[in-house]
PDB file of C-alpha atoms in Angstrom:
ATOM      1  CA  MET A   1       9.123  -7.965  -4.020  1.00 36.00           C
ATOM      2  CA  SER A   2       9.503  -5.325  -6.711  1.00 42.00           C
ATOM      3  CA  GLN A   3      10.644  -2.017  -5.323  1.00 43.00           C
ATOM      4  CA  GLU A   4       8.307   0.020  -7.504  1.00 55.00           C
ATOM      5  CA  ILE A   5       5.297  -1.359  -5.589  1.00 80.00           C
ATOM      6  CA  ALA A   6       6.424  -0.014  -2.194  1.00 90.00           C
ATOM      7  CA  ILE A   7       5.259   3.589  -1.828  1.00 94.00           C
ATOM      8  CA  LYS A   8       7.534   4.574   1.045  1.00 92.00           C
ATOM      9  CA  GLY A   9      10.613   3.555  -0.923  1.00 90.00           C
ATOM     10  CA  LEU A  10       9.379   5.528  -3.918  1.00 91.00           C
ATOM     11  CA  ILE A  11       8.834   8.680  -1.843  1.00 92.00           C
ATOM     12  CA  TYR A  12      12.243   8.254  -0.236  1.00 90.00           C
ATOM     13  CA  ARG A  13      13.899   8.062  -3.657  1.00 88.00           C
ATOM     14  CA  TYR A  14      12.069  11.216  -4.780  1.00 90.00           C
ATOM     15  CA  ILE A  15      13.470  13.109  -1.799  1.00 89.00           C
ATOM     16  CA  LEU A  16      16.975  11.738  -2.294  1.00 87.00           C
ATOM     17  CA  TYR A  17      16.845  12.849  -5.924  1.00 85.00           C
ATOM     18  CA  VAL A  18      15.889  16.365  -4.851  1.00 85.00           C
ATOM     19  CA  LEU A  19      18.749  16.397  -2.332  1.00 80.00           C
ATOM     20  CA  SER A  20      21.194  15.513  -5.077  1.00 77.00           C
ATOM     21  CA  PHE A  21      20.435  18.884  -6.705  1.00 69.00           C
ATOM     22  CA  CYS A  22      20.053  20.961  -3.539  1.00 65.00           C
ATOM     23  CA  ASN A  23      22.932  22.610  -1.764  1.00 59.00           C
ATOM     24  CA  PHE A  24      21.648  23.986   1.504  1.00 55.00           C
ATOM     25  CA  SER A  25      24.935  24.485   3.319  1.00 50.00           C
ATOM     26  CA  GLY A  26      27.062  26.063   0.619  1.00 43.00           C
ATOM     27  CA  GLU A  27      29.171  22.927   0.273  1.00 43.00           C
ATOM     28  CA  PHE A  28      28.720  19.460  -1.191  1.00 42.00           C
ATOM     29  CA  VAL A  29      27.399  16.796   1.152  1.00 46.00           C
ATOM     30  CA  PRO A  30      27.423  13.141  -0.062  1.00 47.00           C
ATOM     31  CA  ILE A  31      23.963  11.681  -0.626  1.00 45.00           C
ATOM     32  CA  ALA A  32      24.882   8.644   1.467  1.00 46.00           C
ATOM     33  CA  SER A  33      25.092  10.879   4.524  1.00 49.00           C
ATOM     34  CA  ARG A  34      21.603  12.259   3.969  1.00 57.00           C
ATOM     35  CA  LYS A  35      19.807   9.723   6.122  1.00 69.00           C
ATOM     36  CA  PHE A  36      16.442  10.874   7.352  1.00 78.00           C
ATOM     37  CA  PRO A  37      13.256   9.356   8.815  1.00 82.00           C
ATOM     38  CA  LEU A  38      10.071   9.150   6.774  1.00 89.00           C
ATOM     39  CA  TYR A  39       6.818   8.404   8.570  1.00 92.00           C
ATOM     40  CA  LYS A  40       3.414   7.346   7.305  1.00 93.00           C
ATOM     41  CA  GLY A  41       0.521   9.351   8.714  1.00 93.00           C
ATOM     42  CA  THR A  42      -2.171   7.658  10.791  1.00 91.00           C
ATOM     43  CA  ASP A  43      -5.189   9.210   9.042  1.00 93.00           C
ATOM     44  CA  ASP A  44      -7.031   6.366   7.273  1.00 93.00           C
ATOM     45  CA  SER A  45      -8.866   8.806   4.993  1.00 93.00           C
ATOM     46  CA  ARG A  46      -5.672   9.493   3.019  1.00 94.00           C
ATOM     47  CA  VAL A  47      -2.197   8.107   2.432  1.00 96.00           C
ATOM     48  CA  LEU A  48       0.202  10.664   3.856  1.00 96.00           C
ATOM     49  CA  TYR A  49       3.950  10.546   4.430  1.00 96.00           C
ATOM     50  CA  ILE A  50       5.702  12.988   6.758  1.00 96.00           C
ATOM     51  CA  SER A  51       9.378  13.924   6.647  1.00 94.00           C
ATOM     52  CA  GLY A  52      11.358  15.878   9.220  1.00 90.00           C
ATOM     53  CA  LEU A  53      14.221  16.355   6.782  1.00 87.00           C
ATOM     54  CA  ALA A  54      14.111  20.160   6.930  1.00 88.00           C
ATOM     55  CA  LEU A  55      14.288  20.071  10.722  1.00 86.00           C
ATOM     56  CA  GLN A  56      17.354  17.852  10.472  1.00 83.00           C
ATOM     57  CA  LEU A  57      19.054  19.976   7.832  1.00 81.00           C
ATOM     58  CA  ALA A  58      18.387  23.180   9.748  1.00 81.00           C
ATOM     59  CA  LYS A  59      20.514  21.879  12.610  1.00 74.00           C
ATOM     60  CA  SER A  60      23.445  20.949  10.393  1.00 67.00           C
ATOM     61  CA  ASP A  61      23.195  23.715   7.789  1.00 62.00           C
ATOM     62  CA  HIS A  62      22.321  26.626  10.091  1.00 61.00           C
ATOM     63  CA  GLN A  63      19.484  27.891   7.912  1.00 69.00           C
ATOM     64  CA  LYS A  64      15.898  28.605   8.830  1.00 86.00           C
ATOM     65  CA  THR A  65      13.851  25.429   8.878  1.00 88.00           C
ATOM     66  CA  MET A  66      10.905  26.846   6.930  1.00 90.00           C
ATOM     67  CA  ASP A  67      13.191  28.210   4.206  1.00 89.00           C
ATOM     68  CA  ILE A  68      14.786  24.798   3.751  1.00 88.00           C
ATOM     69  CA  ALA A  69      11.413  23.050   3.807  1.00 90.00           C
ATOM     70  CA  ASN A  70       9.977  25.441   1.216  1.00 92.00           C
ATOM     71  CA  GLY A  71      12.994  24.888  -1.026  1.00 89.00           C
ATOM     72  CA  ILE A  72      12.593  21.105  -0.883  1.00 90.00           C
ATOM     73  CA  VAL A  73       8.825  21.317  -1.398  1.00 92.00           C
ATOM     74  CA  SER A  74       9.245  23.589  -4.412  1.00 91.00           C
ATOM     75  CA  ARG A  75      11.390  20.993  -6.146  1.00 89.00           C
ATOM     76  CA  LEU A  76       9.222  18.073  -5.070  1.00 92.00           C
ATOM     77  CA  SER A  77       6.112  19.831  -6.401  1.00 91.00           C
ATOM     78  CA  ALA A  78       7.712  20.121  -9.825  1.00 88.00           C
ATOM     79  CA  MET A  79       8.605  16.425  -9.820  1.00 85.00           C
ATOM     80  CA  GLY A  80       5.643  14.774  -8.129  1.00 78.00           C
ATOM     81  CA  ASP A  81       2.773  15.991 -10.293  1.00 77.00           C
ATOM     82  CA  GLY A  82       0.255  13.164 -10.474  1.00 88.00           C
ATOM     83  CA  VAL A  83       1.979  11.161  -7.728  1.00 93.00           C
ATOM     84  CA  PHE A  84       1.632  13.301  -4.623  1.00 94.00           C
ATOM     85  CA  GLN A  85       0.675  16.727  -3.342  1.00 94.00           C
ATOM     86  CA  VAL A  86       3.229  18.283  -1.046  1.00 95.00           C
ATOM     87  CA  GLU A  87       3.100  21.072   1.509  1.00 95.00           C
ATOM     88  CA  VAL A  88       5.056  22.515   4.408  1.00 96.00           C
ATOM     89  CA  VAL A  89       3.541  22.329   7.881  1.00 95.00           C
ATOM     90  CA  PRO A  90       5.153  24.491  10.618  1.00 92.00           C
ATOM     91  CA  PRO A  91       7.666  24.327  12.111  1.00 90.00           C
ATOM     92  CA  GLY A  92       9.060  22.617   8.994  1.00 91.00           C
ATOM     93  CA  TRP A  93       7.445  19.230   8.458  1.00 94.00           C
ATOM     94  CA  ILE A  94       7.076  18.135   4.843  1.00 95.00           C
ATOM     95  CA  HIS A  95       3.757  16.418   4.110  1.00 97.00           C
ATOM     96  CA  LEU A  96       3.399  14.312   0.954  1.00 96.00           C
ATOM     97  CA  GLU A  97      -0.133  13.087   0.257  1.00 96.00           C
ATOM     98  CA  LEU A  98      -0.623  10.471  -2.467  1.00 96.00           C
ATOM     99  CA  THR A  99      -3.053  11.453  -5.225  1.00 96.00           C
ATOM    100  CA  HIS A 100      -6.152   9.358  -5.894  1.00 96.00           C
ATOM    101  CA  ALA A 101      -4.974   8.669  -9.437  1.00 95.00           C
ATOM    102  CA  PHE A 102      -1.656   7.302  -8.215  1.00 96.00           C
ATOM    103  CA  LEU A 103      -3.329   5.152  -5.554  1.00 96.00           C
ATOM    104  CA  ALA A 104      -5.680   3.752  -8.203  1.00 96.00           C
ATOM    105  CA  ALA A 105      -2.709   2.784 -10.377  1.00 94.00           C
ATOM    106  CA  TRP A 106      -0.930   1.331  -7.338  1.00 95.00           C
ATOM    107  CA  LEU A 107      -3.938  -0.796  -6.373  1.00 95.00           C
ATOM    108  CA  GLN A 108      -4.313  -1.972  -9.963  1.00 93.00           C
ATOM    109  CA  ASN A 109      -0.669  -3.033  -9.912  1.00 91.00           C
ATOM    110  CA  LEU A 110      -1.300  -5.133  -6.802  1.00 91.00           C
ATOM    111  CA  VAL A 111      -4.252  -6.784  -8.526  1.00 88.00           C
ATOM    112  CA  VAL A 112      -2.518  -7.764 -11.756  1.00 84.00           C
ATOM    113  CA  LYS A 113       0.907  -8.563 -10.326  1.00 76.00           C
ATOM    114  CA  THR A 114       1.855 -11.481  -8.111  1.00 65.00           C
ATOM    115  CA  VAL A 115       3.391  -9.788  -5.095  1.00 66.00           C
ATOM    116  CA  GLY A 116       6.571 -11.339  -3.798  1.00 59.00           C
ATOM    117  CA  GLN A 117       7.030 -13.837  -6.613  1.00 50.00           C
ATOM    118  CA  ASP A 118      10.716 -12.931  -6.813  1.00 46.00           C
ATOM    119  CA  GLY A 119      11.212 -12.499  -3.086  1.00 45.00           C
ATOM    120  CA  GLU A 120      13.220 -14.672  -0.729  1.00 48.00           C
ATOM    121  CA  ARG A 121      11.472 -16.779   1.872  1.00 47.00           C
ATOM    122  CA  GLU A 122      12.603 -16.244   5.426  1.00 49.00           C
ATOM    123  CA  LYS A 123      12.244 -19.794   6.702  1.00 46.00           C
ATOM    124  CA  ALA A 124      15.249 -19.593   8.988  1.00 41.00           C
ATOM    125  CA  LYS A 125      13.763 -16.644  10.887  1.00 51.00           C
ATOM    126  CA  ILE A 126      10.421 -18.284  11.626  1.00 51.00           C
ATOM    127  CA  THR A 127      10.312 -19.896  15.049  1.00 53.00           C
ATOM    128  CA  MET A 128       6.753 -20.313  16.333  1.00 68.00           C
ATOM    129  CA  LEU A 129       3.484 -18.738  15.247  1.00 81.00           C
ATOM    130  CA  ASN A 130       0.488 -18.204  17.462  1.00 88.00           C
ATOM    131  CA  PRO A 131      -2.048 -20.831  16.232  1.00 90.00           C
ATOM    132  CA  SER A 132      -5.058 -18.524  16.580  1.00 91.00           C
ATOM    133  CA  SER A 133      -3.274 -15.697  14.757  1.00 93.00           C
ATOM    134  CA  LEU A 134      -2.144 -18.023  11.996  1.00 94.00           C
ATOM    135  CA  PHE A 135      -5.674 -19.339  11.552  1.00 94.00           C
ATOM    136  CA  MET A 136      -7.055 -15.796  11.298  1.00 96.00           C
ATOM    137  CA  ILE A 137      -4.494 -14.884   8.633  1.00 97.00           C
ATOM    138  CA  GLN A 138      -5.062 -18.075   6.626  1.00 96.00           C
ATOM    139  CA  TYR A 139      -8.824 -17.694   6.983  1.00 96.00           C
ATOM    140  CA  ALA A 140      -8.641 -14.120   5.663  1.00 97.00           C
ATOM    141  CA  HIS A 141      -6.670 -15.326   2.643  1.00 96.00           C
ATOM    142  CA  ALA A 142      -9.103 -18.173   1.970  1.00 96.00           C
ATOM    143  CA  ARG A 143     -12.019 -15.773   2.374  1.00 95.00           C
ATOM    144  CA  CYS A 144     -10.485 -13.429  -0.173  1.00 95.00           C
ATOM    145  CA  CYS A 145     -10.153 -16.324  -2.611  1.00 92.00           C
ATOM    146  CA  SER A 146     -13.769 -17.428  -2.163  1.00 93.00           C
ATOM    147  CA  LEU A 147     -15.031 -13.872  -2.619  1.00 93.00           C
ATOM    148  CA  VAL A 148     -12.995 -13.440  -5.798  1.00 91.00           C
ATOM    149  CA  ARG A 149     -14.461 -16.675  -7.176  1.00 90.00           C
ATOM    150  CA  LEU A 150     -17.939 -15.472  -6.198  1.00 92.00           C
ATOM    151  CA  ALA A 151     -17.345 -12.147  -7.945  1.00 91.00           C
ATOM    152  CA  HIS A 152     -16.259 -14.053 -11.051  1.00 89.00           C
ATOM    153  CA  HIS A 153     -19.399 -16.213 -10.889  1.00 90.00           C
ATOM    154  CA  GLU A 154     -21.596 -13.119 -10.465  1.00 91.00           C
ATOM    155  CA  GLY A 155     -19.993 -11.402 -13.456  1.00 89.00           C
ATOM    156  CA  LEU A 156     -18.339  -8.588 -11.510  1.00 90.00           C
ATOM    157  CA  ILE A 157     -14.903  -9.581 -12.836  1.00 86.00           C
ATOM    158  CA  LYS A 158     -13.516 -12.101 -15.303  1.00 83.00           C
ATOM    159  CA  LEU A 159     -10.728 -14.503 -14.412  1.00 79.00           C
ATOM    160  CA  LYS A 160      -8.728 -16.690 -16.771  1.00 69.00           C
ATOM    161  CA  GLU A 161      -9.152 -19.711 -14.531  1.00 60.00           C
ATOM    162  CA  ALA A 162     -11.257 -19.099 -11.450  1.00 52.00           C
ATOM    163  CA  HIS A 163      -9.967 -22.216  -9.679  1.00 52.00           C
ATOM    164  CA  GLN A 164      -6.268 -21.676 -10.273  1.00 54.00           C
ATOM    165  CA  PRO A 165      -4.014 -20.526  -7.387  1.00 49.00           C
ATOM    166  CA  ASN A 166      -3.269 -17.260  -9.161  1.00 54.00           C
ATOM    167  CA  LEU A 167      -6.746 -15.792  -8.770  1.00 55.00           C
ATOM    168  CA  THR A 168      -5.579 -12.370  -9.863  1.00 48.00           C
ATOM    169  CA  SER A 169      -5.096 -13.412 -13.496  1.00 48.00           C
ATOM    170  CA  LEU A 170      -7.587 -11.270 -15.369  1.00 45.00           C
ATOM    171  CA  VAL A 171      -8.788 -12.169 -18.853  1.00 44.00           C
ATOM    172  CA  SER A 172      -7.390  -8.880 -20.125  1.00 42.00           C
ATOM    173  CA  VAL A 173      -5.581  -5.847 -18.787  1.00 41.00           C
ATOM    174  CA  GLU A 174      -8.925  -4.253 -18.064  1.00 64.00           C
ATOM    175  CA  ASN A 175      -8.798  -1.664 -15.328  1.00 76.00           C
ATOM    176  CA  ILE A 176     -10.968  -1.952 -12.277  1.00 91.00           C
ATOM    177  CA  PRO A 177     -13.047   1.251 -11.940  1.00 94.00           C
ATOM    178  CA  TRP A 178     -11.208   2.629  -8.931  1.00 96.00           C
ATOM    179  CA  LEU A 179     -11.995   6.270  -9.750  1.00 96.00           C
ATOM    180  CA  ASN A 180     -15.305   8.078 -10.154  1.00 95.00           C
ATOM    181  CA  ASP A 181     -16.112  10.791 -12.696  1.00 95.00           C
ATOM    182  CA  GLU A 182     -14.296  13.330 -10.538  1.00 95.00           C
ATOM    183  CA  GLN A 183     -11.157  11.160 -10.622  1.00 94.00           C
ATOM    184  CA  LYS A 184     -11.480  10.375  -6.927  1.00 96.00           C
ATOM    185  CA  LEU A 185     -11.335   6.919  -5.383  1.00 97.00           C
ATOM    186  CA  ARG A 186     -14.827   5.487  -4.983  1.00 97.00           C
ATOM    187  CA  PHE A 187     -14.086   4.448  -1.411  1.00 97.00           C
ATOM    188  CA  THR A 188     -15.726   6.584   1.272  1.00 95.00           C
ATOM    189  CA  HIS A 189     -16.330   4.089   4.086  1.00 96.00           C
ATOM    190  CA  PRO A 190     -13.785   4.207   6.948  1.00 97.00           C
ATOM    191  CA  ALA A 191     -13.275   0.427   6.675  1.00 97.00           C
ATOM    192  CA  GLU A 192     -12.199   0.838   3.049  1.00 98.00           C
ATOM    193  CA  GLY A 193      -9.698   3.526   4.014  1.00 97.00           C
ATOM    194  CA  ARG A 194      -8.358   1.374   6.824  1.00 97.00           C
ATOM    195  CA  LEU A 195      -7.806  -1.585   4.507  1.00 98.00           C
ATOM    196  CA  ILE A 196      -5.944   0.580   1.988  1.00 98.00           C
ATOM    197  CA  THR A 197      -3.792   1.957   4.824  1.00 97.00           C
ATOM    198  CA  GLU A 198      -2.891  -1.558   5.968  1.00 97.00           C
ATOM    199  CA  LEU A 199      -2.118  -2.630   2.395  1.00 97.00           C
ATOM    200  CA  VAL A 200       0.271   0.303   2.026  1.00 96.00           C
ATOM    201  CA  GLU A 201       1.860  -0.480   5.402  1.00 95.00           C
ATOM    202  CA  ALA A 202       2.310  -4.158   4.565  1.00 96.00           C
ATOM    203  CA  VAL A 203       3.844  -3.521   1.153  1.00 95.00           C
ATOM    204  CA  ASP A 204       6.157  -0.859   2.588  1.00 94.00           C
ATOM    205  CA  ASN A 205       7.351  -3.410   5.139  1.00 93.00           C
ATOM    206  CA  LEU A 206       7.984  -5.959   2.398  1.00 90.00           C
ATOM    207  CA  GLU A 207      10.629  -3.658   0.956  1.00 83.00           C
ATOM    208  CA  CYS A 208      12.155  -2.875   4.353  1.00 75.00           C
ATOM    209  CA  ASN A 209      15.406  -4.639   5.171  1.00 61.00           C
ATOM    210  CA  SER A 210      15.134  -4.223   8.932  1.00 68.00           C
ATOM    211  CA  THR A 211      13.604  -6.694  11.347  1.00 83.00           C
ATOM    212  CA  VAL A 212       9.825  -6.853  10.958  1.00 89.00           C
ATOM    213  CA  ASN A 213       7.258  -8.798  12.952  1.00 92.00           C
ATOM    214  CA  TRP A 214       5.618 -10.434   9.950  1.00 94.00           C
ATOM    215  CA  GLU A 215       2.987 -12.170  12.055  1.00 95.00           C
ATOM    216  CA  LYS A 216       1.776  -8.792  13.336  1.00 95.00           C
ATOM    217  CA  VAL A 217       1.861  -7.243   9.840  1.00 96.00           C
ATOM    218  CA  ALA A 218      -0.227 -10.096   8.412  1.00 97.00           C
ATOM    219  CA  LEU A 219      -2.574 -10.095  11.407  1.00 97.00           C
ATOM    220  CA  ASP A 220      -3.195  -6.344  11.143  1.00 97.00           C
ATOM    221  CA  LEU A 221      -4.006  -6.700   7.455  1.00 98.00           C
ATOM    222  CA  SER A 222      -6.302  -9.659   8.137  1.00 98.00           C
ATOM    223  CA  ARG A 223      -8.220  -7.741  10.781  1.00 97.00           C
ATOM    224  CA  ALA A 224      -8.593  -4.743   8.491  1.00 98.00           C
ATOM    225  CA  PHE A 225      -9.933  -7.049   5.793  1.00 98.00           C
ATOM    226  CA  GLU A 226     -12.465  -8.673   8.123  1.00 97.00           C
ATOM    227  CA  ALA A 227     -13.696  -5.245   9.253  1.00 97.00           C
ATOM    228  CA  PHE A 228     -13.953  -4.194   5.603  1.00 97.00           C
ATOM    229  CA  TRP A 229     -15.914  -7.277   4.588  1.00 95.00           C
ATOM    230  CA  CYS A 230     -18.325  -6.974   7.520  1.00 94.00           C
ATOM    231  CA  ARG A 231     -19.231  -3.430   6.508  1.00 95.00           C
ATOM    232  CA  CYS A 232     -18.666  -3.212   2.741  1.00 95.00           C
ATOM    233  CA  ARG A 233     -20.529  -5.714   0.566  1.00 92.00           C
ATOM    234  CA  ILE A 234     -20.169  -6.418  -3.146  1.00 94.00           C
ATOM    235  CA  LEU A 235     -23.496  -8.081  -3.955  1.00 92.00           C
ATOM    236  CA  GLY A 236     -27.169  -7.331  -3.383  1.00 90.00           C
ATOM    237  CA  GLU A 237     -28.116  -3.666  -3.373  1.00 90.00           C
ATOM    238  CA  VAL A 238     -24.529  -2.525  -3.909  1.00 90.00           C
ATOM    239  CA  LYS A 239     -24.205  -4.500  -7.131  1.00 91.00           C
ATOM    240  CA  ILE A 240     -27.569  -3.196  -8.367  1.00 92.00           C
ATOM    241  CA  THR A 241     -27.216   0.472  -7.456  1.00 93.00           C
ATOM    242  CA  SER A 242     -23.449   0.937  -7.841  1.00 93.00           C
ATOM    243  CA  LEU A 243     -21.823  -1.704 -10.005  1.00 94.00           C
ATOM    244  CA  GLU A 244     -18.551   0.229 -10.232  1.00 95.00           C
ATOM    245  CA  LEU A 245     -18.261   0.456  -6.440  1.00 96.00           C
ATOM    246  CA  ALA A 246     -18.868  -3.287  -6.168  1.00 95.00           C
ATOM    247  CA  GLN A 247     -16.139  -3.934  -8.742  1.00 95.00           C
ATOM    248  CA  ALA A 248     -13.743  -1.572  -6.974  1.00 96.00           C
ATOM    249  CA  ARG A 249     -14.365  -3.410  -3.702  1.00 96.00           C
ATOM    250  CA  VAL A 250     -13.592  -6.684  -5.451  1.00 95.00           C
ATOM    251  CA  GLY A 251     -10.354  -5.049  -6.547  1.00 94.00           C
ATOM    252  CA  LEU A 252      -9.507  -4.334  -2.904  1.00 96.00           C
ATOM    253  CA  ILE A 253     -10.189  -7.971  -2.062  1.00 95.00           C
ATOM    254  CA  MET A 254      -7.905  -9.119  -4.882  1.00 93.00           C
ATOM    255  CA  ALA A 255      -5.140  -6.770  -3.745  1.00 94.00           C
ATOM    256  CA  THR A 256      -5.511  -8.054  -0.181  1.00 96.00           C
ATOM    257  CA  GLN A 257      -5.322 -11.664  -1.335  1.00 94.00           C
ATOM    258  CA  SER A 258      -2.135 -10.945  -3.261  1.00 93.00           C
ATOM    259  CA  VAL A 259      -0.394  -9.319  -0.284  1.00 95.00           C
ATOM    260  CA  LEU A 260      -1.627 -11.894   2.232  1.00 96.00           C
ATOM    261  CA  ARG A 261      -0.338 -14.706   0.047  1.00 94.00           C
ATOM    262  CA  CYS A 262       3.097 -13.069  -0.059  1.00 93.00           C
ATOM    263  CA  LEU A 263       3.130 -12.646   3.726  1.00 95.00           C
ATOM    264  CA  LEU A 264       2.034 -16.229   4.368  1.00 95.00           C
ATOM    265  CA  VAL A 265       4.265 -17.981   1.841  1.00 94.00           C
ATOM    266  CA  ASP A 266       7.338 -15.748   1.571  1.00 92.00           C
ATOM    267  CA  LYS A 267       7.563 -14.304   5.095  1.00 92.00           C
ATOM    268  CA  LEU A 268       5.790 -16.708   7.460  1.00 93.00           C
ATOM    269  CA  ALA A 269       6.751 -19.789   5.398  1.00 92.00           C
ATOM    270  CA  VAL A 270       3.323 -21.386   5.707  1.00 93.00           C
ATOM    271  CA  PHE A 271       0.588 -22.519   3.326  1.00 91.00           C
ATOM    272  CA  ALA A 272      -1.797 -19.941   1.848  1.00 92.00           C
ATOM    273  CA  PRO A 273      -5.084 -21.885   1.570  1.00 92.00           C
ATOM    274  CA  LEU A 274      -7.549 -21.198  -1.231  1.00 90.00           C
ATOM    275  CA  GLU A 275     -10.397 -22.433   0.969  1.00 86.00           C
ATOM    276  CA  LEU A 276     -11.028 -23.673   4.512  1.00 78.00           C
TER     277      LEU A 276
END
């Protein structure tokens, strides 16, 4: 799993870089000692990360929390243009919200790149999977594959070989129209936001070295996909009235297929079916 795909790790490295140039206590503190929690917000309408770093530093550095937070945010704002928007929320929380342009590039990366192709399989850690959960996850992956083939057949996208396992191989490096004329993501339905949130969560977990319940991660993503597909179609009226939205939704399906395949094969050590 390439580290540049995981958003949480990227944000964490931004903050560590800022800390390497900040001296809040009047003396040097090794970066290795600057361990701090970073949480993902629960609002499905945006991708938001929240850090309590300023609250932590205020205790150790004896400075006002808001002053420390504003100092960190000032430096992050200069660095994160185009990646995130950052603000201070009292009493000193740092909020980093991913921009639509960055999320579009991130989703495109999931579509054109095989997630987890260089990762290590965790066969030794797999004991027993719930049969009904496993079926739901494998069904979601197979459903993604069938929908991608259907989109290819309907001319929404073009694949090199529609029946090959790597369904995300596009004919060219053409970009899926994620953004509208206002450079905002085309997705407005809550089910679309939920699926993006689960994709971010799953990919963040793939970079995490701690113990993760991979069955739950894959199941949560599968459920978000099923809810998305039940409410957000790609053919019929959507294809006729908003071709770009239909193509963007296909992009979400392709991204989901890529992540589900990684979870099934690399983490759960089971087969990722192309059809059921």
